[in-house]
């Protein structure tokens, strides 16, 4: 989702700049004429509230709205929302400023290419995120611009031999790094693209990937001089800086269409980039459902031969991936653990698509010299209550268990230190106990020593599917005791957005039944728990 938002920001920035220039040309300051397009997601409670507020407030302050407020929904297709809105927005702008539109969109290159024939190797980026040589001279503090190269200390399989999938337990060594973390934080990992995919792009574009280049913004006022750290080789750009595996956006297809030597191919790409119903349907089927990335498009449209520098300008930046940290610094001060499922699936075209980060991490094992992974810690709001005596319920099926492993380790330490520790209740679910029961021995040990109350659901072990939500429905008494009577906390974590909604609905039911409240009162009760940080979810999709 973040990638998508980032891309839309990029598109918006481009138009905002044109708009700003137009406003200047008319001799007026931007605040007098305004336009707002919001980037939101309907699954969130406050859908596009900032955009709605800004639009309203600008009007209150006397600004003239050039065109109606646009709202993008990332839960559906945010780019589609944007281009549909933009198609009407531009004529309105032209109308408003009394200028004539050029009709067809003209494609203007944003960056100018320079090839370096004799670049000094020490001046060339080799994958650093911001500072040249930052991977050779590591300096804290470590963050998104300055990740730490952490050695992989452990990488072991958590699934049983009968599982078709793979889930990794990875430990990164942070000793001597000055990096700090807390249970519940996220670990960001910067991945590296698969070299076969990178080489394929080089072959199709018939370019020597070791050519060192710089792409420089033609807009001298722009704060962003280069689309990624330059100078670097095409290979570095495609390996470290550019996203070559997600579905390209329609604006990319539109620009690529110009490089098809076959008219039918050109028309197809243009149609997919258009806002017509046939174009949208074709994009949905050929790109989204059949899950084609840029490499697949180049393979399936052989007449398409884009110049590599333009392709590098069009592709979005490769983003870091986040993982819930599955350890506690109290037990593991010098290592950070993550629990990651390897992404691999077959697409309708028969191709095997592999997740960039998890596939790359799968090959990283303890070795000498060590495998190094660029990481940084992102602080989160997902925290245990400050008083260990407060009871907690944790709902974490699958890899949703990750942050709770850290929580349980912390409560176990507190108990062993003789502190009063409230109930620590975990709801864990998976397919089968011998297949994908993560950290089975550890959890059972915590249960045996009295730290943990464990509820497990194995969805495929009986005819009737059983999930954690079924267990929750059967344990209303215990839930009410924790959240209604003892002022406890409840946490939900996992990769299923629906699960979080289902848990919320069950909680409302529990509060209605046991707390004798109406639906409205029960919803308000849960909402209050949320504002008091007693109801937290860490959910990804
Ligand atoms: P990518 O290259 O990003 O590919 C993943 C994409 O492939 C998906 O977004 C989807 O578009 C597509 N895809 C995947 N499966 C299919 C399919 N069957 N059919 C069609 N398309 C498919 N992950 C964990 O494993 N453990 C965690 O603890 C964890 N914590 C997270 C915490 C947060 C806050 C967030 C935002 C995410 C978390 N994730 C976690 C998810 C993680 O960040 C990555 O998204 C995941 O590991 C995949 O990354 P990748 O680079 O391997 O795959």
PDB file of C-alpha atoms in Angstrom, residues 168-302:
ATOM      1  CA  UNK A 168      11.698 -18.398   8.423  1.00  0.00           C
ATOM      2  CA  UNK A 169      12.904 -17.536  11.890  1.00  0.00           C
ATOM      3  CA  UNK A 170      15.754 -15.081  11.302  1.00  0.00           C
ATOM      4  CA  UNK A 171      18.014 -13.489  13.892  1.00  0.00           C
ATOM      5  CA  UNK A 172      20.010 -10.392  12.989  1.00  0.00           C
ATOM      6  CA  UNK A 173      23.097  -9.560  14.995  1.00  0.00           C
ATOM      7  CA  UNK A 174      23.033  -5.940  16.246  1.00  0.00           C
ATOM      8  CA  UNK A 175      25.846  -6.241  18.776  1.00  0.00           C
ATOM      9  CA  UNK A 176      27.996  -3.099  18.805  1.00  0.00           C
ATOM     10  CA  UNK A 177      25.637  -1.245  16.471  1.00  0.00           C
ATOM     11  CA  UNK A 178      24.006   0.954  19.172  1.00  0.00           C
ATOM     12  CA  UNK A 179      20.649  -0.014  17.644  1.00  0.00           C
ATOM     13  CA  UNK A 180      17.819  -0.254  20.161  1.00  0.00           C
ATOM     14  CA  UNK A 181      14.402  -1.833  19.877  1.00  0.00           C
ATOM     15  CA  UNK A 182      11.354  -2.689  21.925  1.00  0.00           C
ATOM     16  CA  UNK A 183       8.983  -5.627  21.718  1.00  0.00           C
ATOM     17  CA  UNK A 184       6.245  -4.620  19.264  1.00  0.00           C
ATOM     18  CA  UNK A 185       8.498  -2.503  17.005  1.00  0.00           C
ATOM     19  CA  UNK A 186       8.905  -3.231  13.297  1.00  0.00           C
ATOM     20  CA  UNK A 187      12.093  -4.156  11.528  1.00  0.00           C
ATOM     21  CA  UNK A 188      12.554  -2.727   8.038  1.00  0.00           C
ATOM     22  CA  UNK A 189      14.551  -4.763   5.539  1.00  0.00           C
ATOM     23  CA  UNK A 190      15.921  -3.368   2.271  1.00  0.00           C
ATOM     24  CA  UNK A 191      15.766  -6.176  -0.280  1.00  0.00           C
ATOM     25  CA  UNK A 192      17.706  -6.840  -3.460  1.00  0.00           C
ATOM     26  CA  UNK A 193      16.091  -7.860  -6.762  1.00  0.00           C
ATOM     27  CA  UNK A 194      16.716 -11.230  -8.347  1.00  0.00           C
ATOM     28  CA  UNK A 195      19.715 -11.085 -10.729  1.00  0.00           C
ATOM     29  CA  UNK A 196      17.984 -13.191 -13.421  1.00  0.00           C
ATOM     30  CA  UNK A 197      15.170 -10.646 -13.670  1.00  0.00           C
ATOM     31  CA  UNK A 198      17.705  -7.808 -13.782  1.00  0.00           C
ATOM     32  CA  UNK A 199      19.699  -9.505 -16.555  1.00  0.00           C
ATOM     33  CA  UNK A 200      16.525 -10.166 -18.532  1.00  0.00           C
ATOM     34  CA  UNK A 201      15.745  -6.436 -18.603  1.00  0.00           C
ATOM     35  CA  UNK A 202      19.302  -5.720 -19.790  1.00  0.00           C
ATOM     36  CA  UNK A 203      18.940  -8.298 -22.574  1.00  0.00           C
ATOM     37  CA  UNK A 204      15.609  -6.977 -23.838  1.00  0.00           C
ATOM     38  CA  UNK A 205      16.808  -3.371 -23.748  1.00  0.00           C
ATOM     39  CA  UNK A 206      20.124  -4.441 -25.330  1.00  0.00           C
ATOM     40  CA  UNK A 207      22.170  -2.424 -22.893  1.00  0.00           C
ATOM     41  CA  UNK A 208      25.402  -3.199 -21.064  1.00  0.00           C
ATOM     42  CA  UNK A 209      24.140  -3.188 -17.474  1.00  0.00           C
ATOM     43  CA  UNK A 210      27.538  -2.116 -16.171  1.00  0.00           C
ATOM     44  CA  UNK A 211      27.267   1.250 -17.920  1.00  0.00           C
ATOM     45  CA  UNK A 212      27.474   3.953 -15.263  1.00  0.00           C
ATOM     46  CA  UNK A 213      24.801   6.614 -15.596  1.00  0.00           C
ATOM     47  CA  UNK A 214      23.303   9.671 -13.961  1.00  0.00           C
ATOM     48  CA  UNK A 215      19.684  10.686 -14.422  1.00  0.00           C
ATOM     49  CA  UNK A 216      19.283  14.386 -13.644  1.00  0.00           C
ATOM     50  CA  UNK A 217      15.981  16.174 -13.125  1.00  0.00           C
ATOM     51  CA  UNK A 218      15.267  18.653 -15.927  1.00  0.00           C
ATOM     52  CA  UNK A 219      13.293  20.783 -13.468  1.00  0.00           C
ATOM     53  CA  UNK A 220      16.077  22.684 -11.788  1.00  0.00           C
ATOM     54  CA  UNK A 221      13.771  23.895  -9.008  1.00  0.00           C
ATOM     55  CA  UNK A 222      12.923  20.365  -7.946  1.00  0.00           C
ATOM     56  CA  UNK A 223      14.347  19.271  -4.625  1.00  0.00           C
ATOM     57  CA  UNK A 224      14.711  15.786  -6.072  1.00  0.00           C
ATOM     58  CA  UNK A 225      17.731  15.918  -8.360  1.00  0.00           C
ATOM     59  CA  UNK A 226      17.869  12.196  -9.205  1.00  0.00           C
ATOM     60  CA  UNK A 227      15.247   9.417  -9.134  1.00  0.00           C
ATOM     61  CA  UNK A 228      17.719   7.243  -7.160  1.00  0.00           C
ATOM     62  CA  UNK A 229      21.321   7.672  -5.978  1.00  0.00           C
ATOM     63  CA  UNK A 230      23.493   8.600  -8.994  1.00  0.00           C
ATOM     64  CA  UNK A 231      25.932   7.949 -10.541  1.00  0.00           C
ATOM     65  CA  UNK A 232      25.402   4.212 -10.466  1.00  0.00           C
ATOM     66  CA  UNK A 233      25.371   1.405 -12.999  1.00  0.00           C
ATOM     67  CA  UNK A 234      22.129   0.252 -14.603  1.00  0.00           C
ATOM     68  CA  UNK A 235      22.715  -3.029 -12.782  1.00  0.00           C
ATOM     69  CA  UNK A 236      22.821  -1.283  -9.391  1.00  0.00           C
ATOM     70  CA  UNK A 237      19.696   0.734 -10.225  1.00  0.00           C
ATOM     71  CA  UNK A 238      17.752  -2.380 -11.264  1.00  0.00           C
ATOM     72  CA  UNK A 239      19.096  -4.473  -8.393  1.00  0.00           C
ATOM     73  CA  UNK A 240      18.843  -2.071  -5.455  1.00  0.00           C
ATOM     74  CA  UNK A 241      16.791   0.971  -6.334  1.00  0.00           C
ATOM     75  CA  UNK A 242      13.913   0.063  -8.653  1.00  0.00           C
ATOM     76  CA  UNK A 243      10.810  -2.029  -8.182  1.00  0.00           C
ATOM     77  CA  UNK A 244      10.807  -4.517 -11.061  1.00  0.00           C
ATOM     78  CA  UNK A 245       8.336  -7.056  -9.665  1.00  0.00           C
ATOM     79  CA  UNK A 246       5.091  -5.271  -8.895  1.00  0.00           C
ATOM     80  CA  UNK A 247       2.387  -4.603 -11.482  1.00  0.00           C
ATOM     81  CA  UNK A 248       3.313  -1.471 -13.448  1.00  0.00           C
ATOM     82  CA  UNK A 249       0.893   1.413 -13.173  1.00  0.00           C
ATOM     83  CA  UNK A 250      -1.103   2.676 -16.148  1.00  0.00           C
ATOM     84  CA  UNK A 251       1.037   5.787 -16.613  1.00  0.00           C
ATOM     85  CA  UNK A 252       4.063   3.529 -17.113  1.00  0.00           C
ATOM     86  CA  UNK A 253       2.225   1.519 -19.786  1.00  0.00           C
ATOM     87  CA  UNK A 254       1.224   4.721 -21.506  1.00  0.00           C
ATOM     88  CA  UNK A 255       4.812   5.883 -21.804  1.00  0.00           C
ATOM     89  CA  UNK A 256       6.059   2.429 -22.807  1.00  0.00           C
ATOM     90  CA  UNK A 257       3.501   2.235 -25.636  1.00  0.00           C
ATOM     91  CA  UNK A 258       5.618   4.686 -27.620  1.00  0.00           C
ATOM     92  CA  UNK A 259       8.409   2.125 -27.822  1.00  0.00           C
ATOM     93  CA  UNK A 260       6.394  -0.658 -29.494  1.00  0.00           C
ATOM     94  CA  UNK A 261       7.348  -1.197 -33.125  1.00  0.00           C
ATOM     95  CA  UNK A 262       4.132  -3.167 -33.676  1.00  0.00           C
ATOM     96  CA  UNK A 263       1.010  -0.991 -33.920  1.00  0.00           C
ATOM     97  CA  UNK A 264      -1.249  -3.633 -32.326  1.00  0.00           C
ATOM     98  CA  UNK A 265       1.073  -3.853 -29.288  1.00  0.00           C
ATOM     99  CA  UNK A 266       1.153  -0.070 -29.032  1.00  0.00           C
ATOM    100  CA  UNK A 267      -2.667   0.086 -29.172  1.00  0.00           C
ATOM    101  CA  UNK A 268      -2.957  -2.599 -26.488  1.00  0.00           C
ATOM    102  CA  UNK A 269      -0.711  -0.752 -24.045  1.00  0.00           C
ATOM    103  CA  UNK A 270      -2.457   2.523 -24.773  1.00  0.00           C
ATOM    104  CA  UNK A 271      -5.848   0.933 -24.249  1.00  0.00           C
ATOM    105  CA  UNK A 272      -4.778  -0.450 -20.861  1.00  0.00           C
ATOM    106  CA  UNK A 273      -3.546   2.999 -19.880  1.00  0.00           C
ATOM    107  CA  UNK A 274      -6.823   4.659 -20.861  1.00  0.00           C
ATOM    108  CA  UNK A 275      -9.758   5.370 -18.581  1.00  0.00           C
ATOM    109  CA  UNK A 276     -12.294   3.715 -20.912  1.00  0.00           C
ATOM    110  CA  UNK A 277     -14.240   0.752 -19.493  1.00  0.00           C
ATOM    111  CA  UNK A 278     -12.527  -1.621 -22.017  1.00  0.00           C
ATOM    112  CA  UNK A 279      -9.119  -0.204 -21.073  1.00  0.00           C
ATOM    113  CA  UNK A 280      -9.742  -0.608 -17.360  1.00  0.00           C
ATOM    114  CA  UNK A 281     -11.062  -4.149 -17.852  1.00  0.00           C
ATOM    115  CA  UNK A 282      -8.031  -5.133 -19.935  1.00  0.00           C
ATOM    116  CA  UNK A 283      -5.635  -3.640 -17.380  1.00  0.00           C
ATOM    117  CA  UNK A 284      -7.461  -5.494 -14.605  1.00  0.00           C
ATOM    118  CA  UNK A 285      -7.243  -8.805 -16.441  1.00  0.00           C
ATOM    119  CA  UNK A 286      -3.855  -8.625 -18.214  1.00  0.00           C
ATOM    120  CA  UNK A 287      -1.851  -6.795 -15.565  1.00  0.00           C
ATOM    121  CA  UNK A 288      -3.575  -7.268 -12.214  1.00  0.00           C
ATOM    122  CA  UNK A 289      -5.194 -10.702 -12.403  1.00  0.00           C
ATOM    123  CA  UNK A 290      -2.530 -12.313 -14.574  1.00  0.00           C
ATOM    124  CA  UNK A 291      -0.016 -10.598 -12.328  1.00  0.00           C
ATOM    125  CA  UNK A 292       2.494  -9.306 -14.883  1.00  0.00           C
ATOM    126  CA  UNK A 293       5.503  -7.325 -13.802  1.00  0.00           C
ATOM    127  CA  UNK A 294       7.748  -5.311 -16.122  1.00  0.00           C
ATOM    128  CA  UNK A 295       9.820  -8.377 -17.041  1.00  0.00           C
ATOM    129  CA  UNK A 296       6.697 -10.329 -18.015  1.00  0.00           C
ATOM    130  CA  UNK A 297       5.452  -7.395 -20.093  1.00  0.00           C
ATOM    131  CA  UNK A 298       8.752  -7.188 -21.962  1.00  0.00           C
ATOM    132  CA  UNK A 299       8.610 -10.965 -22.528  1.00  0.00           C
ATOM    133  CA  UNK A 300       5.004 -10.974 -23.708  1.00  0.00           C
ATOM    134  CA  UNK A 301       5.259  -7.924 -25.951  1.00  0.00           C
ATOM    135  CA  UNK A 302       8.391  -8.648 -27.986  1.00  0.00           C
TER     136      UNK A 302
END
